[in-house]
């Protein structure tokens, strides 16, 4: 569901053009899935291009966002807005996400990141190339992303919205 296979396929395809490309996979996954993924990476000899870190404690995630040039989370379906996108954007990283589920609620195409169709490896590759090749766009999207999160998703904004709801209910 998180689109990791599509992301790995995109990185493998882009490796010839970008030999230093590196995908860092963070998060829990089923043991069978992780084993198959590791076998695929070994078979394709892409160990230098794909790192599987597994679970990273929440407090250590900002280090992972700081490491990357952009965040890619091409989930096939994200039922809510996707906190992971907000976390990456709060760290001033542009996001590549799918234009499905809750992702478009928080990732604004060509403003805070790039949206691609689910399971479309070619579109995913194009988005990766766009953000790799265009440092100015990458930086602008990252700045926009941080500002968007601060403006719409900060704890202060959340508190204000909740207070308004309570005031409306009381009056």
PDB file of C-alpha atoms in Angstrom:
ATOM      1  CA  UNK A   1       0.000   0.000   0.000  1.00  0.00           C
ATOM      2  CA  UNK A   2       2.872   2.439   0.641  1.00  0.00           C
ATOM      3  CA  UNK A   3       4.212   2.183  -2.904  1.00  0.00           C
ATOM      4  CA  UNK A   4       7.651   0.900  -1.918  1.00  0.00           C
ATOM      5  CA  UNK A   5       7.807  -1.543  -4.830  1.00  0.00           C
ATOM      6  CA  UNK A   6       7.085   1.253  -7.309  1.00  0.00           C
ATOM      7  CA  UNK A   7       9.729   3.407  -5.655  1.00  0.00           C
ATOM      8  CA  UNK A   8      12.340   0.625  -5.774  1.00  0.00           C
ATOM      9  CA  UNK A   9      11.483  -0.039  -9.433  1.00  0.00           C
ATOM     10  CA  UNK A  10      11.889   3.668 -10.217  1.00  0.00           C
ATOM     11  CA  UNK A  11      15.265   3.836  -8.465  1.00  0.00           C
ATOM     12  CA  UNK A  12      16.502   0.718 -10.242  1.00  0.00           C
ATOM     13  CA  UNK A  13      15.446   2.187 -13.592  1.00  0.00           C
ATOM     14  CA  UNK A  14      17.099   5.545 -12.825  1.00  0.00           C
ATOM     15  CA  UNK A  15      20.344   4.032 -11.570  1.00  0.00           C
ATOM     16  CA  UNK A  16      21.902   3.977 -15.034  1.00  0.00           C
ATOM     17  CA  UNK A  17      21.419   7.728 -15.412  1.00  0.00           C
ATOM     18  CA  UNK A  18      21.990   8.584 -11.741  1.00  0.00           C
ATOM     19  CA  UNK A  19      24.496   6.031 -10.384  1.00  0.00           C
ATOM     20  CA  UNK A  20      24.605   7.770  -6.978  1.00  0.00           C
ATOM     21  CA  UNK A  21      20.824   7.745  -6.495  1.00  0.00           C
ATOM     22  CA  UNK A  22      19.936   6.474  -3.041  1.00  0.00           C
ATOM     23  CA  UNK A  23      16.573   5.452  -1.672  1.00  0.00           C
ATOM     24  CA  UNK A  24      16.359   5.088   2.079  1.00  0.00           C
ATOM     25  CA  UNK A  25      13.345   3.045   3.163  1.00  0.00           C
ATOM     26  CA  UNK A  26      12.180   3.828   6.681  1.00  0.00           C
ATOM     27  CA  UNK A  27       9.329   2.127   8.493  1.00  0.00           C
ATOM     28  CA  UNK A  28       7.945  -1.203   9.537  1.00  0.00           C
ATOM     29  CA  UNK A  29       6.954  -3.761   6.995  1.00  0.00           C
ATOM     30  CA  UNK A  30       5.878  -7.351   7.048  1.00  0.00           C
ATOM     31  CA  UNK A  31       8.818  -9.727   7.378  1.00  0.00           C
ATOM     32  CA  UNK A  32       7.968 -11.568   4.145  1.00  0.00           C
ATOM     33  CA  UNK A  33       7.743  -8.286   2.229  1.00  0.00           C
ATOM     34  CA  UNK A  34      11.055  -7.022   3.650  1.00  0.00           C
ATOM     35  CA  UNK A  35      12.754 -10.347   2.863  1.00  0.00           C
ATOM     36  CA  UNK A  36      11.504 -10.272  -0.743  1.00  0.00           C
ATOM     37  CA  UNK A  37      12.564  -6.640  -1.062  1.00  0.00           C
ATOM     38  CA  UNK A  38      16.064  -7.413   0.225  1.00  0.00           C
ATOM     39  CA  UNK A  39      16.320 -10.369  -2.190  1.00  0.00           C
ATOM     40  CA  UNK A  40      15.250  -8.143  -5.092  1.00  0.00           C
ATOM     41  CA  UNK A  41      17.832  -5.511  -4.143  1.00  0.00           C
ATOM     42  CA  UNK A  42      20.559  -8.157  -3.902  1.00  0.00           C
ATOM     43  CA  UNK A  43      19.558  -9.758  -7.217  1.00  0.00           C
ATOM     44  CA  UNK A  44      19.651  -6.372  -8.960  1.00  0.00           C
ATOM     45  CA  UNK A  45      22.887  -5.451  -7.179  1.00  0.00           C
ATOM     46  CA  UNK A  46      21.374  -2.212  -5.946  1.00  0.00           C
ATOM     47  CA  UNK A  47      22.543  -2.409  -2.330  1.00  0.00           C
ATOM     48  CA  UNK A  48      24.424   0.876  -2.819  1.00  0.00           C
ATOM     49  CA  UNK A  49      21.242   2.502  -4.129  1.00  0.00           C
ATOM     50  CA  UNK A  50      18.572   1.170  -1.772  1.00  0.00           C
ATOM     51  CA  UNK A  51      18.954   1.116   2.014  1.00  0.00           C
ATOM     52  CA  UNK A  52      16.326  -0.530   4.182  1.00  0.00           C
ATOM     53  CA  UNK A  53      16.519   0.935   7.676  1.00  0.00           C
ATOM     54  CA  UNK A  54      13.292  -0.477   9.036  1.00  0.00           C
ATOM     55  CA  UNK A  55      11.703   1.079  12.089  1.00  0.00           C
ATOM     56  CA  UNK A  56      13.126   4.429  13.201  1.00  0.00           C
ATOM     57  CA  UNK A  57      11.868   5.943  16.486  1.00  0.00           C
ATOM     58  CA  UNK A  58       9.688   9.020  16.020  1.00  0.00           C
ATOM     59  CA  UNK A  59      12.242  11.309  17.683  1.00  0.00           C
ATOM     60  CA  UNK A  60      14.883  10.253  15.151  1.00  0.00           C
ATOM     61  CA  UNK A  61      12.760  10.875  12.046  1.00  0.00           C
ATOM     62  CA  UNK A  62      13.888  14.518  11.597  1.00  0.00           C
ATOM     63  CA  UNK A  63      17.413  13.171  11.001  1.00  0.00           C
ATOM     64  CA  UNK A  64      16.062  11.039   8.167  1.00  0.00           C
ATOM     65  CA  UNK A  65      14.205  13.971   6.607  1.00  0.00           C
ATOM     66  CA  UNK A  66      17.348  16.114   6.928  1.00  0.00           C
ATOM     67  CA  UNK A  67      19.320  13.431   5.058  1.00  0.00           C
ATOM     68  CA  UNK A  68      17.117  13.461   1.964  1.00  0.00           C
ATOM     69  CA  UNK A  69      16.749  15.973  -0.851  1.00  0.00           C
ATOM     70  CA  UNK A  70      13.038  15.188  -1.105  1.00  0.00           C
ATOM     71  CA  UNK A  71      10.562  12.713   0.341  1.00  0.00           C
ATOM     72  CA  UNK A  72       8.758  10.157  -1.798  1.00  0.00           C
ATOM     73  CA  UNK A  73       5.796   8.293  -0.405  1.00  0.00           C
ATOM     74  CA  UNK A  74       3.767   7.030  -3.371  1.00  0.00           C
ATOM     75  CA  UNK A  75       1.094   5.265  -1.311  1.00  0.00           C
ATOM     76  CA  UNK A  76      -1.556   3.617  -3.405  1.00  0.00           C
ATOM     77  CA  UNK A  77      -4.114   4.764  -0.842  1.00  0.00           C
ATOM     78  CA  UNK A  78      -3.651   6.975   2.201  1.00  0.00           C
ATOM     79  CA  UNK A  79      -6.949   6.994   4.157  1.00  0.00           C
ATOM     80  CA  UNK A  80      -6.269  10.286   5.931  1.00  0.00           C
ATOM     81  CA  UNK A  81      -4.160  13.268   5.008  1.00  0.00           C
ATOM     82  CA  UNK A  82      -0.938  11.368   5.712  1.00  0.00           C
ATOM     83  CA  UNK A  83       1.051  12.629   8.668  1.00  0.00           C
ATOM     84  CA  UNK A  84       4.271  11.443   7.043  1.00  0.00           C
ATOM     85  CA  UNK A  85       3.810  14.044   4.305  1.00  0.00           C
ATOM     86  CA  UNK A  86       3.254  16.779   6.882  1.00  0.00           C
ATOM     87  CA  UNK A  87       6.348  15.659   8.803  1.00  0.00           C
ATOM     88  CA  UNK A  88       8.518  15.805   5.674  1.00  0.00           C
ATOM     89  CA  UNK A  89       7.096  19.173   4.671  1.00  0.00           C
ATOM     90  CA  UNK A  90       7.634  20.538   8.195  1.00  0.00           C
ATOM     91  CA  UNK A  91      11.317  19.664   7.628  1.00  0.00           C
ATOM     92  CA  UNK A  92      11.194  21.779   4.448  1.00  0.00           C
ATOM     93  CA  UNK A  93      11.257  18.825   2.084  1.00  0.00           C
ATOM     94  CA  UNK A  94       9.191  18.675  -1.081  1.00  0.00           C
ATOM     95  CA  UNK A  95       7.054  15.562  -1.327  1.00  0.00           C
ATOM     96  CA  UNK A  96       6.263  13.140  -4.108  1.00  0.00           C
ATOM     97  CA  UNK A  97       2.928  11.460  -3.405  1.00  0.00           C
ATOM     98  CA  UNK A  98       0.070   9.877  -5.302  1.00  0.00           C
ATOM     99  CA  UNK A  99      -2.965  11.869  -6.332  1.00  0.00           C
ATOM    100  CA  UNK A 100      -5.266   9.505  -4.453  1.00  0.00           C
ATOM    101  CA  UNK A 101      -6.704   9.087  -0.985  1.00  0.00           C
ATOM    102  CA  UNK A 102      -5.861  11.822   1.496  1.00  0.00           C
ATOM    103  CA  UNK A 103      -2.490  12.820   0.014  1.00  0.00           C
ATOM    104  CA  UNK A 104      -3.842  15.644  -2.209  1.00  0.00           C
ATOM    105  CA  UNK A 105      -5.374  17.209   0.916  1.00  0.00           C
ATOM    106  CA  UNK A 106      -1.902  18.083   2.176  1.00  0.00           C
ATOM    107  CA  UNK A 107       0.443  17.806  -0.825  1.00  0.00           C
ATOM    108  CA  UNK A 108      -0.368  20.592  -3.254  1.00  0.00           C
ATOM    109  CA  UNK A 109       0.803  19.648  -6.745  1.00  0.00           C
ATOM    110  CA  UNK A 110       3.591  21.922  -8.025  1.00  0.00           C
ATOM    111  CA  UNK A 111       3.326  24.010  -4.847  1.00  0.00           C
ATOM    112  CA  UNK A 112       4.488  21.798  -1.949  1.00  0.00           C
ATOM    113  CA  UNK A 113       5.382  18.718  -3.957  1.00  0.00           C
ATOM    114  CA  UNK A 114       4.506  16.621  -6.966  1.00  0.00           C
ATOM    115  CA  UNK A 115       1.525  14.306  -7.319  1.00  0.00           C
ATOM    116  CA  UNK A 116       1.641  11.215  -9.537  1.00  0.00           C
ATOM    117  CA  UNK A 117      -0.922   8.529 -10.375  1.00  0.00           C
ATOM    118  CA  UNK A 118      -0.814   5.442  -8.117  1.00  0.00           C
ATOM    119  CA  UNK A 119       1.460   2.618  -9.311  1.00  0.00           C
ATOM    120  CA  UNK A 120       2.680   4.660 -12.289  1.00  0.00           C
ATOM    121  CA  UNK A 121       6.423   3.966 -12.176  1.00  0.00           C
ATOM    122  CA  UNK A 122       7.148   6.159 -15.211  1.00  0.00           C
ATOM    123  CA  UNK A 123       5.369   9.161 -13.660  1.00  0.00           C
ATOM    124  CA  UNK A 124       7.218   8.466 -10.413  1.00  0.00           C
ATOM    125  CA  UNK A 125      10.532   8.378 -12.293  1.00  0.00           C
ATOM    126  CA  UNK A 126       9.651  11.674 -13.996  1.00  0.00           C
ATOM    127  CA  UNK A 127       8.882  13.298 -10.636  1.00  0.00           C
ATOM    128  CA  UNK A 128      12.159  12.030  -9.164  1.00  0.00           C
ATOM    129  CA  UNK A 129      14.084  13.354 -12.181  1.00  0.00           C
ATOM    130  CA  UNK A 130      12.297  16.710 -11.968  1.00  0.00           C
ATOM    131  CA  UNK A 131      13.249  17.201  -8.319  1.00  0.00           C
ATOM    132  CA  UNK A 132      16.757  15.824  -8.887  1.00  0.00           C
ATOM    133  CA  UNK A 133      17.485  18.068 -11.859  1.00  0.00           C
ATOM    134  CA  UNK A 134      15.812  21.285 -10.696  1.00  0.00           C
ATOM    135  CA  UNK A 135      17.392  22.440  -7.430  1.00  0.00           C
ATOM    136  CA  UNK A 136      15.546  25.775  -7.554  1.00  0.00           C
ATOM    137  CA  UNK A 137      12.176  24.053  -7.872  1.00  0.00           C
ATOM    138  CA  UNK A 138      13.120  21.594  -5.120  1.00  0.00           C
ATOM    139  CA  UNK A 139      14.091  24.434  -2.772  1.00  0.00           C
ATOM    140  CA  UNK A 140      10.978  26.473  -3.614  1.00  0.00           C
ATOM    141  CA  UNK A 141       8.655  23.510  -3.061  1.00  0.00           C
ATOM    142  CA  UNK A 142      10.435  22.796   0.233  1.00  0.00           C
ATOM    143  CA  UNK A 143       9.992  26.383   1.436  1.00  0.00           C
ATOM    144  CA  UNK A 144       6.352  26.368   0.330  1.00  0.00           C
ATOM    145  CA  UNK A 145       5.831  23.046   2.087  1.00  0.00           C
ATOM    146  CA  UNK A 146       7.188  24.349   5.400  1.00  0.00           C
ATOM    147  CA  UNK A 147       5.080  27.533   5.149  1.00  0.00           C
ATOM    148  CA  UNK A 148       1.958  25.491   4.279  1.00  0.00           C
ATOM    149  CA  UNK A 149       2.414  23.249   7.317  1.00  0.00           C
ATOM    150  CA  UNK A 150       2.987  26.224   9.610  1.00  0.00           C
ATOM    151  CA  UNK A 151      -0.016  28.092   8.202  1.00  0.00           C
ATOM    152  CA  UNK A 152      -2.512  25.239   8.163  1.00  0.00           C
ATOM    153  CA  UNK A 153      -1.325  22.375  10.351  1.00  0.00           C
ATOM    154  CA  UNK A 154       0.570  23.834  13.300  1.00  0.00           C
ATOM    155  CA  UNK A 155      -0.597  23.084  16.828  1.00  0.00           C
ATOM    156  CA  UNK A 156      -1.659  26.723  17.143  1.00  0.00           C
ATOM    157  CA  UNK A 157      -3.881  26.438  14.061  1.00  0.00           C
ATOM    158  CA  UNK A 158      -5.279  23.134  15.263  1.00  0.00           C
ATOM    159  CA  UNK A 159      -6.046  24.575  18.705  1.00  0.00           C
ATOM    160  CA  UNK A 160      -7.761  27.607  17.158  1.00  0.00           C
ATOM    161  CA  UNK A 161      -9.930  25.391  14.959  1.00  0.00           C
ATOM    162  CA  UNK A 162     -10.915  23.151  17.878  1.00  0.00           C
ATOM    163  CA  UNK A 163     -11.758  26.196  20.021  1.00  0.00           C
ATOM    164  CA  UNK A 164     -13.982  27.547  17.207  1.00  0.00           C
ATOM    165  CA  UNK A 165     -15.847  24.247  17.030  1.00  0.00           C
ATOM    166  CA  UNK A 166     -16.431  24.289  20.800  1.00  0.00           C
ATOM    167  CA  UNK A 167     -17.553  27.927  20.676  1.00  0.00           C
ATOM    168  CA  UNK A 168     -19.999  27.109  17.881  1.00  0.00           C
ATOM    169  CA  UNK A 169     -21.366  24.165  19.860  1.00  0.00           C
ATOM    170  CA  UNK A 170     -21.803  26.233  23.031  1.00  0.00           C
ATOM    171  CA  UNK A 171     -23.488  29.176  21.306  1.00  0.00           C
TER     172      UNK A 171
END
